[in-house]
Amino acid sequence: MTAPSTFATKREALDHLAGVRADRMRGTYRDHRAGLTPFGEYAREWIANGGTRGQFAPKTKANNEALLAGLLLPFHDQALSAISPSDVRTWYTRARKNLHDAGRKRAAAAHKRALEVAARRGDAPPPAPAAQTGESRLRQGYTLLRSILATAVRDGLIGSNPCQIAGAGSVAHPERPLLNAEMLDTIVSTMPEQWTLPIRVMFGAHLRLGELVALQRGDYADGVLKVERQTTLVDGKPITTKTKTGNARTVALPPTIAAKVEAHLGASRAFPRSPMFLRADGEPITNHALGQAWRRAARKVGLGQFHVHDVRHAGLTMAAQAGATTRELMARAGHRTARASLIYQHAAEERGITIAAALDVLNNPVLAGKEPVAITGNP
């Protein structure tokens, strides 16, 4: 057998052999040559084989390949066993600075172009946009690096995972502002008519944007919508796959929305597999076109803080407020676990507290815990 290095004395060599024998007896022996595989080679194979679950969605695979070719490039030629926690920390610090600097340059360039356009039109100078910090991209890169090296540990190629930066792979998702029914109606009423029904269906069936775009005419029957696919953009091209969780679901639409869908489908004839919604030019709706129409309308009415994804969230929150259980919310939303659905029940509980506080101010002696005053005489 070979050792990872030479020894100064025979005693040191014998001690090494004794340690190897002991590790083999315990079942913990790891050949030092196993970790000599370059990270880049191992990572490419890891992505090609679908990572830890054996399969990536097309968009996720493309994103991982881009991260490997860009942000994780400094590790490509390093042997897996040579990557140390210090190497990871150094890379993380430098990557954060580079991403932050690049974000500031892009923001400055975009502001310069906006100023030039405003000057030509005679408009007021626009405010400088906030620079992109790159934190989201850095988190994605670190998470990918950690996952790949975690697999290398399980494969017995390295002894421990060098990704040990506390909190680097996690992100705090700030709670989105609640889009209520009045706000939603205001935005939708401002959008061109071709988008009105798609947005209402998105709300009533709690659809993700890609699920809405992928709907076909045959997916609707008797007030119920079948959701079994999504369309996402991969390298700028639309790709239709199974839903985000890989599972199909059926969702009962609110009666008024169901009636509008039936009228919409009855107004024209097409194959069941034809797109359910078309643009004014007769082409299928797209993620980009719908998102752009939403942003324009929302900004026009002073509600630019809301994203088109908030339509789904609004529908789920209102369903929770109407009394839907966690299991019912999971079924309607297509959630794989209860954790995501509990977010909407939490919002409903907060609304319940607000309602209770409003009731508490009523001038009613019974609610206030006082004895009611006896009323005598004729009313």
mmCIF file of C-alpha atoms in Angstrom:
data_model
loop_
_atom_site.group_PDB
_atom_site.id
_atom_site.type_symbol
_atom_site.label_atom_id
_atom_site.label_comp_id
_atom_site.label_asym_id
_atom_site.label_seq_id
_atom_site.Cartn_x
_atom_site.Cartn_y
_atom_site.Cartn_z
ATOM 1 C CA MET A 1 0.000 0.000 0.000
ATOM 2 C CA THR A 2 1.047 3.634 -0.425
ATOM 3 C CA ALA A 3 0.942 6.375 2.201
ATOM 4 C CA PRO A 4 0.014 10.031 1.754
ATOM 5 C CA SER A 5 3.642 10.990 2.499
ATOM 6 C CA THR A 6 7.045 9.547 3.376
ATOM 7 C CA PHE A 7 8.158 9.053 6.970
ATOM 8 C CA ALA A 8 11.310 10.182 8.703
ATOM 9 C CA THR A 9 11.655 6.999 10.759
ATOM 10 C CA LYS A 10 10.572 3.393 10.644
ATOM 11 C CA ARG A 11 8.609 3.940 13.859
ATOM 12 C CA GLU A 12 6.465 6.628 12.194
ATOM 13 C CA ALA A 13 5.754 4.282 9.282
ATOM 14 C CA LEU A 14 4.763 1.433 11.621
ATOM 15 C CA ASP A 15 2.509 3.800 13.585
ATOM 16 C CA HIS A 16 0.803 4.802 10.340
ATOM 17 C CA LEU A 17 0.242 1.152 9.388
ATOM 18 C CA ALA A 18 -1.193 0.437 12.830
ATOM 19 C CA GLY A 19 -3.609 3.330 12.445
ATOM 20 C CA VAL A 20 -4.703 2.105 9.009
ATOM 21 C CA ARG A 21 -5.340 -1.408 10.350
ATOM 22 C CA ALA A 22 -7.375 0.021 13.232
ATOM 23 C CA ASP A 23 -9.450 2.199 10.864
ATOM 24 C CA ARG A 24 -10.137 -0.795 8.638
ATOM 25 C CA MET A 25 -11.300 -2.874 11.587
ATOM 26 C CA ARG A 26 -13.654 -0.055 12.644
ATOM 27 C CA GLY A 27 -14.855 0.423 9.087
ATOM 28 C CA THR A 28 -13.674 4.056 8.992
ATOM 29 C CA TYR A 29 -10.661 3.704 6.688
ATOM 30 C CA ARG A 30 -10.483 6.188 3.835
ATOM 31 C CA ASP A 31 -7.908 5.861 1.084
ATOM 32 C CA HIS A 32 -6.090 9.193 0.792
ATOM 33 C CA ARG A 33 -5.934 8.748 -2.984
ATOM 34 C CA ALA A 34 -9.734 8.856 -3.273
ATOM 35 C CA GLY A 35 -9.900 12.615 -2.684
ATOM 36 C CA LEU A 36 -7.419 13.477 -5.441
ATOM 37 C CA THR A 37 -10.255 13.872 -7.979
ATOM 38 C CA PRO A 38 -10.411 17.525 -9.135
ATOM 39 C CA PHE A 39 -13.460 19.365 -7.819
ATOM 40 C CA GLY A 40 -14.514 20.547 -11.296
ATOM 41 C CA GLU A 41 -14.590 17.001 -12.680
ATOM 42 C CA TYR A 42 -16.533 15.668 -9.705
ATOM 43 C CA ALA A 43 -18.954 18.614 -9.706
ATOM 44 C CA ARG A 44 -19.780 18.266 -13.415
ATOM 45 C CA GLU A 45 -20.598 14.592 -12.899
ATOM 46 C CA TRP A 46 -22.630 15.460 -9.779
ATOM 47 C CA ILE A 47 -24.792 17.905 -11.742
ATOM 48 C CA ALA A 48 -25.129 15.567 -14.736
ATOM 49 C CA ASN A 49 -26.392 12.827 -12.403
ATOM 50 C CA GLY A 50 -29.016 15.089 -10.829
ATOM 51 C CA GLY A 51 -27.339 15.855 -7.512
ATOM 52 C CA THR A 52 -28.507 14.215 -4.298
ATOM 53 C CA ARG A 53 -32.018 13.443 -5.595
ATOM 54 C CA GLY A 54 -30.963 12.050 -8.960
ATOM 55 C CA GLN A 55 -32.851 14.629 -11.024
ATOM 56 C CA PHE A 56 -32.864 18.387 -11.549
ATOM 57 C CA ALA A 57 -35.557 20.526 -13.104
ATOM 58 C CA PRO A 58 -34.199 22.022 -16.368
ATOM 59 C CA LYS A 59 -34.018 25.523 -14.878
ATOM 60 C CA THR A 60 -32.219 24.292 -11.753
ATOM 61 C CA LYS A 61 -29.725 22.298 -13.809
ATOM 62 C CA ALA A 62 -28.961 25.301 -16.019
ATOM 63 C CA ASN A 63 -28.508 27.520 -12.955
ATOM 64 C CA ASN A 64 -26.143 25.009 -11.317
ATOM 65 C CA GLU A 65 -24.081 24.720 -14.493
ATOM 66 C CA ALA A 66 -23.817 28.519 -14.656
ATOM 67 C CA LEU A 67 -22.690 28.689 -11.020
ATOM 68 C CA LEU A 68 -20.101 25.980 -11.574
ATOM 69 C CA ALA A 69 -18.716 27.714 -14.664
ATOM 70 C CA GLY A 70 -18.656 31.126 -12.961
ATOM 71 C CA LEU A 71 -18.775 31.593 -9.223
ATOM 72 C CA LEU A 72 -17.184 28.218 -8.365
ATOM 73 C CA LEU A 73 -14.479 28.399 -11.022
ATOM 74 C CA PRO A 74 -11.640 28.962 -8.454
ATOM 75 C CA PHE A 75 -12.164 25.423 -7.107
ATOM 76 C CA HIS A 76 -12.124 23.578 -10.442
ATOM 77 C CA ASP A 77 -8.515 22.381 -10.432
ATOM 78 C CA GLN A 78 -8.294 21.727 -6.699
ATOM 79 C CA ALA A 79 -8.390 18.139 -5.468
ATOM 80 C CA LEU A 80 -11.444 17.472 -3.333
ATOM 81 C CA SER A 81 -9.252 16.584 -0.358
ATOM 82 C CA ALA A 82 -7.233 19.790 -0.768
ATOM 83 C CA ILE A 83 -10.175 22.159 -0.245
ATOM 84 C CA SER A 84 -9.951 23.443 3.319
ATOM 85 C CA PRO A 85 -12.349 25.533 5.430
ATOM 86 C CA SER A 86 -9.878 28.397 5.050
ATOM 87 C CA ASP A 87 -10.076 28.097 1.233
ATOM 88 C CA VAL A 88 -13.872 28.262 1.384
ATOM 89 C CA ARG A 89 -13.857 31.322 3.664
ATOM 90 C CA THR A 90 -11.361 33.137 1.425
ATOM 91 C CA TRP A 91 -13.407 32.349 -1.679
ATOM 92 C CA TYR A 92 -16.613 33.466 0.043
ATOM 93 C CA THR A 93 -15.176 36.841 1.073
ATOM 94 C CA ARG A 94 -13.709 37.566 -2.353
ATOM 95 C CA ALA A 95 -16.842 36.434 -4.191
ATOM 96 C CA ARG A 96 -19.028 38.691 -2.047
ATOM 97 C CA LYS A 97 -16.823 41.708 -2.800
ATOM 98 C CA ASN A 98 -16.693 40.945 -6.530
ATOM 99 C CA LEU A 99 -20.463 40.506 -6.766
ATOM 100 C CA HIS A 100 -21.083 43.695 -4.812
ATOM 101 C CA ASP A 101 -18.675 45.699 -7.002
ATOM 102 C CA ALA A 102 -20.240 44.293 -10.179
ATOM 103 C CA GLY A 103 -23.715 45.192 -8.907
ATOM 104 C CA ARG A 104 -22.679 48.776 -8.245
ATOM 105 C CA LYS A 105 -21.206 49.091 -11.742
ATOM 106 C CA ARG A 106 -24.371 47.735 -13.368
ATOM 107 C CA ALA A 107 -26.550 50.076 -11.311
ATOM 108 C CA ALA A 108 -24.377 53.064 -12.240
ATOM 109 C CA ALA A 109 -24.481 52.151 -15.939
ATOM 110 C CA ALA A 110 -28.280 51.688 -15.843
ATOM 111 C CA HIS A 111 -28.704 55.042 -14.086
ATOM 112 C CA LYS A 112 -26.517 56.747 -16.672
ATOM 113 C CA ARG A 113 -28.655 55.355 -19.511
ATOM 114 C CA ALA A 114 -31.860 56.399 -17.705
ATOM 115 C CA LEU A 115 -30.512 59.945 -17.265
ATOM 116 C CA GLU A 116 -29.692 60.151 -20.974
ATOM 117 C CA VAL A 117 -33.198 59.000 -21.931
ATOM 118 C CA ALA A 118 -34.795 61.459 -19.480
ATOM 119 C CA ALA A 119 -32.669 64.312 -20.876
ATOM 120 C CA ARG A 120 -33.754 63.537 -24.447
ATOM 121 C CA ARG A 121 -37.408 63.461 -23.433
ATOM 122 C CA GLY A 122 -37.159 66.485 -21.181
ATOM 123 C CA ASP A 123 -38.286 64.469 -18.156
ATOM 124 C CA ALA A 124 -37.138 64.915 -14.576
ATOM 125 C CA PRO A 125 -33.961 62.979 -13.730
ATOM 126 C CA PRO A 126 -34.844 59.541 -12.298
ATOM 127 C CA PRO A 127 -33.490 58.571 -8.868
ATOM 128 C CA ALA A 128 -30.448 56.324 -8.712
ATOM 129 C CA PRO A 129 -31.470 52.643 -8.436
ATOM 130 C CA ALA A 130 -30.324 50.508 -5.528
ATOM 131 C CA ALA A 131 -27.248 48.444 -6.376
ATOM 132 C CA GLN A 132 -27.630 44.678 -6.494
ATOM 133 C CA THR A 133 -25.523 43.178 -3.697
ATOM 134 C CA GLY A 134 -25.297 39.706 -5.221
ATOM 135 C CA GLU A 135 -26.172 38.085 -1.876
ATOM 136 C CA SER A 136 -28.745 35.787 -3.471
ATOM 137 C CA ARG A 137 -26.261 34.574 -6.079
ATOM 138 C CA LEU A 138 -23.572 34.083 -3.445
ATOM 139 C CA ARG A 139 -25.993 32.049 -1.321
ATOM 140 C CA GLN A 140 -26.804 29.860 -4.312
ATOM 141 C CA GLY A 141 -23.120 29.321 -5.071
ATOM 142 C CA TYR A 142 -22.263 28.435 -1.482
ATOM 143 C CA THR A 143 -25.246 26.087 -1.188
ATOM 144 C CA LEU A 144 -24.192 24.277 -4.374
ATOM 145 C CA LEU A 145 -20.589 23.980 -3.176
ATOM 146 C CA ARG A 146 -21.707 22.632 0.190
ATOM 147 C CA SER A 147 -24.068 20.092 -1.393
ATOM 148 C CA ILE A 148 -21.414 18.769 -3.772
ATOM 149 C CA LEU A 149 -18.843 18.390 -1.010
ATOM 150 C CA ALA A 150 -21.435 16.782 1.282
ATOM 151 C CA THR A 151 -21.879 14.090 -1.371
ATOM 152 C CA ALA A 152 -18.100 13.682 -1.529
ATOM 153 C CA VAL A 153 -18.148 13.003 2.224
ATOM 154 C CA ARG A 154 -20.864 10.368 1.795
ATOM 155 C CA ASP A 155 -18.894 8.837 -1.091
ATOM 156 C CA GLY A 156 -15.912 8.460 1.237
ATOM 157 C CA LEU A 157 -13.725 10.771 -0.833
ATOM 158 C CA ILE A 158 -13.121 13.325 1.936
ATOM 159 C CA GLY A 159 -13.372 13.107 5.675
ATOM 160 C CA SER A 160 -15.465 16.216 6.403
ATOM 161 C CA ASN A 161 -17.193 19.068 4.610
ATOM 162 C CA PRO A 162 -15.017 22.227 4.509
ATOM 163 C CA CYS A 163 -18.113 24.444 4.062
ATOM 164 C CA GLN A 164 -18.483 25.562 7.662
ATOM 165 C CA ILE A 165 -19.531 29.239 7.437
ATOM 166 C CA ALA A 166 -22.436 29.699 9.844
ATOM 167 C CA GLY A 167 -25.605 30.911 8.110
ATOM 168 C CA ALA A 168 -23.972 31.291 4.686
ATOM 169 C CA GLY A 169 -26.359 28.909 2.924
ATOM 170 C CA SER A 170 -29.555 30.208 4.478
ATOM 171 C CA VAL A 171 -31.612 33.267 3.710
ATOM 172 C CA ALA A 172 -34.291 35.126 5.626
ATOM 173 C CA HIS A 173 -37.333 35.593 3.406
ATOM 174 C CA PRO A 174 -39.029 38.856 4.366
ATOM 175 C CA GLU A 175 -42.793 38.524 4.554
ATOM 176 C CA ARG A 176 -44.447 39.835 1.416
ATOM 177 C CA PRO A 177 -47.029 42.643 1.788
ATOM 178 C CA LEU A 178 -50.579 41.312 1.668
ATOM 179 C CA LEU A 179 -52.382 42.040 -1.569
ATOM 180 C CA ASN A 180 -56.032 42.413 -0.591
ATOM 181 C CA ALA A 181 -59.049 42.048 -2.879
ATOM 182 C CA GLU A 182 -59.480 45.790 -3.454
ATOM 183 C CA MET A 183 -55.841 46.242 -4.442
ATOM 184 C CA LEU A 184 -55.961 43.232 -6.738
ATOM 185 C CA ASP A 185 -59.102 44.530 -8.437
ATOM 186 C CA THR A 186 -57.506 47.956 -8.886
ATOM 187 C CA ILE A 187 -54.450 46.498 -10.620
ATOM 188 C CA VAL A 188 -56.383 44.026 -12.774
ATOM 189 C CA SER A 189 -58.835 46.726 -13.879
ATOM 190 C CA THR A 190 -55.894 48.768 -15.132
ATOM 191 C CA MET A 191 -54.415 45.915 -17.188
ATOM 192 C CA PRO A 192 -55.426 45.269 -20.814
ATOM 193 C CA GLU A 193 -58.530 43.069 -21.027
ATOM 194 C CA GLN A 194 -56.591 40.075 -22.386
ATOM 195 C CA TRP A 195 -54.924 39.653 -18.978
ATOM 196 C CA THR A 196 -58.007 40.040 -16.774
ATOM 197 C CA LEU A 197 -59.230 36.436 -16.820
ATOM 198 C CA PRO A 198 -55.748 34.822 -16.556
ATOM 199 C CA ILE A 199 -55.014 36.855 -13.419
ATOM 200 C CA ARG A 200 -58.381 35.964 -11.892
ATOM 201 C CA VAL A 201 -57.761 32.265 -12.595
ATOM 202 C CA MET A 202 -54.296 32.595 -11.069
ATOM 203 C CA PHE A 203 -55.937 34.033 -7.956
ATOM 204 C CA GLY A 204 -58.821 31.560 -7.722
ATOM 205 C CA ALA A 205 -56.712 28.441 -8.348
ATOM 206 C CA HIS A 206 -53.582 29.682 -6.481
ATOM 207 C CA LEU A 207 -51.400 29.086 -9.541
ATOM 208 C CA ARG A 208 -47.722 29.765 -9.912
ATOM 209 C CA LEU A 209 -46.990 31.937 -12.935
ATOM 210 C CA GLY A 210 -45.511 29.025 -14.896
ATOM 211 C CA GLU A 211 -48.562 26.877 -14.110
ATOM 212 C CA LEU A 212 -50.895 29.572 -15.424
ATOM 213 C CA VAL A 213 -48.946 29.938 -18.678
ATOM 214 C CA ALA A 214 -48.941 26.155 -19.221
ATOM 215 C CA LEU A 215 -52.728 25.704 -18.874
ATOM 216 C CA GLN A 216 -54.494 23.963 -21.740
ATOM 217 C CA ARG A 217 -58.175 24.124 -22.692
ATOM 218 C CA GLY A 218 -58.713 20.505 -21.697
ATOM 219 C CA ASP A 219 -57.504 21.211 -18.148
ATOM 220 C CA TYR A 220 -60.895 22.682 -17.205
ATOM 221 C CA ALA A 221 -64.089 20.712 -16.614
ATOM 222 C CA ASP A 222 -67.190 21.356 -14.490
ATOM 223 C CA GLY A 223 -65.721 24.116 -12.356
ATOM 224 C CA VAL A 224 -62.496 22.233 -11.626
ATOM 225 C CA LEU A 225 -59.032 22.991 -12.964
ATOM 226 C CA LYS A 226 -56.383 20.294 -13.383
ATOM 227 C CA VAL A 227 -52.856 21.590 -12.801
ATOM 228 C CA GLU A 228 -50.173 19.194 -14.035
ATOM 229 C CA ARG A 229 -47.458 21.211 -15.803
ATOM 230 C CA GLN A 230 -45.531 24.472 -15.735
ATOM 231 C CA THR A 231 -43.660 26.572 -18.272
ATOM 232 C CA THR A 232 -40.396 28.147 -17.134
ATOM 233 C CA LEU A 233 -37.674 30.078 -18.919
ATOM 234 C CA VAL A 234 -34.348 28.261 -19.283
ATOM 235 C CA ASP A 235 -31.635 30.336 -20.935
ATOM 236 C CA GLY A 236 -34.382 32.609 -22.256
ATOM 237 C CA LYS A 237 -36.366 29.771 -23.856
ATOM 238 C CA PRO A 238 -39.739 28.461 -22.566
ATOM 239 C CA ILE A 239 -39.575 24.869 -21.318
ATOM 240 C CA THR A 240 -42.690 22.971 -20.230
ATOM 241 C CA THR A 241 -42.244 20.336 -17.506
ATOM 242 C CA LYS A 242 -44.189 18.833 -14.617
ATOM 243 C CA THR A 243 -45.199 21.126 -11.771
ATOM 244 C CA LYS A 244 -42.626 22.324 -9.253
ATOM 245 C CA THR A 245 -43.364 19.384 -6.941
ATOM 246 C CA GLY A 246 -43.753 16.921 -9.818
ATOM 247 C CA ASN A 247 -47.353 16.178 -8.818
ATOM 248 C CA ALA A 248 -50.620 17.056 -10.547
ATOM 249 C CA ARG A 249 -53.531 18.495 -8.548
ATOM 250 C CA THR A 250 -57.128 19.536 -9.081
ATOM 251 C CA VAL A 251 -58.483 22.826 -7.788
ATOM 252 C CA ALA A 252 -62.132 23.892 -7.612
ATOM 253 C CA LEU A 253 -62.513 27.433 -8.953
ATOM 254 C CA PRO A 254 -64.729 30.064 -7.315
ATOM 255 C CA PRO A 255 -68.110 29.906 -9.116
ATOM 256 C CA THR A 256 -67.892 33.369 -10.697
ATOM 257 C CA ILE A 257 -64.406 32.655 -12.075
ATOM 258 C CA ALA A 258 -65.484 29.211 -13.284
ATOM 259 C CA ALA A 259 -68.405 30.805 -15.160
ATOM 260 C CA LYS A 260 -66.032 33.248 -16.862
ATOM 261 C CA VAL A 261 -63.694 30.393 -17.874
ATOM 262 C CA GLU A 262 -66.603 28.482 -19.390
ATOM 263 C CA ALA A 263 -67.695 31.563 -21.320
ATOM 264 C CA HIS A 264 -64.118 32.095 -22.485
ATOM 265 C CA LEU A 265 -63.771 28.525 -23.725
ATOM 266 C CA GLY A 266 -67.216 28.568 -25.294
ATOM 267 C CA ALA A 267 -66.432 31.675 -27.316
ATOM 268 C CA SER A 268 -63.963 29.767 -29.529
ATOM 269 C CA ARG A 269 -63.198 26.250 -30.675
ATOM 270 C CA ALA A 270 -59.818 24.528 -30.457
ATOM 271 C CA PHE A 271 -58.173 21.255 -29.484
ATOM 272 C CA PRO A 272 -58.108 20.276 -25.794
ATOM 273 C CA ARG A 273 -54.320 20.578 -25.815
ATOM 274 C CA SER A 274 -54.402 24.101 -27.188
ATOM 275 C CA PRO A 275 -53.302 26.892 -24.810
ATOM 276 C CA MET A 276 -56.124 28.079 -22.594
ATOM 277 C CA PHE A 277 -55.165 31.747 -22.852
ATOM 278 C CA LEU A 278 -53.920 33.681 -25.856
ATOM 279 C CA ARG A 279 -52.633 37.214 -26.269
ATOM 280 C CA ALA A 280 -54.377 39.787 -28.446
ATOM 281 C CA ASP A 281 -52.161 38.742 -31.380
ATOM 282 C CA GLY A 282 -53.309 35.123 -31.099
ATOM 283 C CA GLU A 283 -50.055 33.804 -29.659
ATOM 284 C CA PRO A 284 -49.975 31.941 -26.305
ATOM 285 C CA ILE A 285 -49.388 34.095 -23.247
ATOM 286 C CA THR A 286 -45.852 34.081 -21.862
ATOM 287 C CA ASN A 287 -44.289 34.549 -18.439
ATOM 288 C CA HIS A 288 -42.511 37.696 -19.561
ATOM 289 C CA ALA A 289 -45.503 39.362 -21.235
ATOM 290 C CA LEU A 290 -47.803 38.742 -18.284
ATOM 291 C CA GLY A 291 -45.216 39.918 -15.763
ATOM 292 C CA GLN A 292 -44.540 43.059 -17.769
ATOM 293 C CA ALA A 293 -48.250 43.900 -18.071
ATOM 294 C CA TRP A 294 -48.665 43.420 -14.305
ATOM 295 C CA ARG A 295 -45.699 45.674 -13.436
ATOM 296 C CA ARG A 296 -46.943 48.479 -15.674
ATOM 297 C CA ALA A 297 -50.448 48.396 -14.210
ATOM 298 C CA ALA A 298 -49.249 48.109 -10.605
ATOM 299 C CA ARG A 299 -46.913 51.078 -10.940
ATOM 300 C CA LYS A 300 -49.579 53.146 -12.684
ATOM 301 C CA VAL A 301 -51.944 52.850 -9.720
ATOM 302 C CA GLY A 302 -49.227 53.295 -7.096
ATOM 303 C CA LEU A 303 -49.026 49.634 -6.087
ATOM 304 C CA GLY A 304 -45.640 48.822 -7.573
ATOM 305 C CA GLN A 305 -44.548 47.013 -4.405
ATOM 306 C CA PHE A 306 -46.665 44.019 -5.424
ATOM 307 C CA HIS A 307 -45.335 41.296 -7.729
ATOM 308 C CA VAL A 308 -47.447 39.074 -9.944
ATOM 309 C CA HIS A 309 -46.493 36.157 -7.651
ATOM 310 C CA ASP A 310 -48.394 37.928 -4.870
ATOM 311 C CA VAL A 311 -51.648 37.032 -6.652
ATOM 312 C CA ARG A 312 -51.176 33.371 -5.666
ATOM 313 C CA HIS A 313 -50.267 34.377 -2.122
ATOM 314 C CA ALA A 314 -53.350 36.586 -1.876
ATOM 315 C CA GLY A 315 -55.642 33.758 -2.931
ATOM 316 C CA LEU A 316 -54.123 31.330 -0.432
ATOM 317 C CA THR A 317 -54.282 33.866 2.405
ATOM 318 C CA MET A 318 -57.946 34.570 1.719
ATOM 319 C CA ALA A 319 -58.645 30.831 1.554
ATOM 320 C CA ALA A 320 -57.055 30.477 4.994
ATOM 321 C CA GLN A 321 -59.127 33.380 6.290
ATOM 322 C CA ALA A 322 -62.216 31.621 4.937
ATOM 323 C CA GLY A 323 -61.414 28.646 7.161
ATOM 324 C CA ALA A 324 -59.374 26.306 4.928
ATOM 325 C CA THR A 325 -57.344 23.787 6.936
ATOM 326 C CA THR A 326 -53.621 23.233 6.422
ATOM 327 C CA ARG A 327 -54.336 20.013 4.524
ATOM 328 C CA GLU A 328 -56.828 21.808 2.267
ATOM 329 C CA LEU A 329 -54.352 24.616 1.598
ATOM 330 C CA MET A 330 -51.662 22.076 0.723
ATOM 331 C CA ALA A 331 -54.008 20.394 -1.751
ATOM 332 C CA ARG A 332 -55.046 23.650 -3.431
ATOM 333 C CA ALA A 333 -51.557 25.147 -3.554
ATOM 334 C CA GLY A 334 -49.666 21.995 -4.494
ATOM 335 C CA HIS A 335 -47.388 22.189 -1.454
ATOM 336 C CA ARG A 336 -45.330 19.119 -0.653
ATOM 337 C CA THR A 337 -45.089 19.889 3.070
ATOM 338 C CA ALA A 338 -47.267 21.696 5.596
ATOM 339 C CA ARG A 339 -44.585 24.287 6.314
ATOM 340 C CA ALA A 340 -45.412 26.485 3.317
ATOM 341 C CA SER A 341 -49.170 26.309 3.893
ATOM 342 C CA LEU A 342 -48.764 27.277 7.547
ATOM 343 C CA ILE A 343 -47.550 30.694 6.366
ATOM 344 C CA TYR A 344 -51.053 31.491 5.090
ATOM 345 C CA GLN A 345 -52.736 30.189 8.209
ATOM 346 C CA HIS A 346 -50.412 32.423 10.237
ATOM 347 C CA ALA A 347 -51.600 35.394 8.169
ATOM 348 C CA ALA A 348 -55.200 34.363 8.798
ATOM 349 C CA GLU A 349 -54.529 34.136 12.542
ATOM 350 C CA GLU A 350 -53.064 37.648 12.517
ATOM 351 C CA ARG A 351 -56.205 38.853 10.756
ATOM 352 C CA GLY A 352 -58.265 37.117 13.430
ATOM 353 C CA ILE A 353 -56.415 39.056 16.126
ATOM 354 C CA THR A 354 -57.174 42.305 14.316
ATOM 355 C CA ILE A 355 -60.862 41.422 14.109
ATOM 356 C CA ALA A 356 -60.930 40.502 17.791
ATOM 357 C CA ALA A 357 -59.334 43.827 18.707
ATOM 358 C CA ALA A 358 -62.000 45.663 16.713
ATOM 359 C CA LEU A 359 -64.773 43.775 18.493
ATOM 360 C CA ASP A 360 -63.236 44.599 21.866
ATOM 361 C CA VAL A 361 -63.923 48.324 21.475
ATOM 362 C CA LEU A 362 -67.655 47.866 21.006
ATOM 363 C CA ASN A 363 -69.623 49.659 23.728
ATOM 364 C CA ASN A 364 -71.438 46.543 24.881
ATOM 365 C CA PRO A 365 -71.740 45.868 28.648
ATOM 366 C CA VAL A 366 -71.928 42.100 28.123
ATOM 367 C CA LEU A 367 -68.685 42.031 26.063
ATOM 368 C CA ALA A 368 -67.055 44.373 28.579
ATOM 369 C CA GLY A 369 -67.799 41.987 31.445
ATOM 370 C CA LYS A 370 -70.239 44.363 33.218
ATOM 371 C CA GLU A 371 -73.697 43.625 34.510
ATOM 372 C CA PRO A 372 -76.302 44.852 32.052
ATOM 373 C CA VAL A 373 -78.443 47.730 33.260
ATOM 374 C CA ALA A 374 -82.090 46.732 33.799
ATOM 375 C CA ILE A 375 -84.487 48.554 31.550
ATOM 376 C CA THR A 376 -87.936 49.329 32.967
ATOM 377 C CA GLY A 377 -91.021 50.786 31.464
ATOM 378 C CA ASN A 378 -92.427 50.525 27.997
ATOM 379 C CA PRO A 379 -90.036 50.534 25.099
#
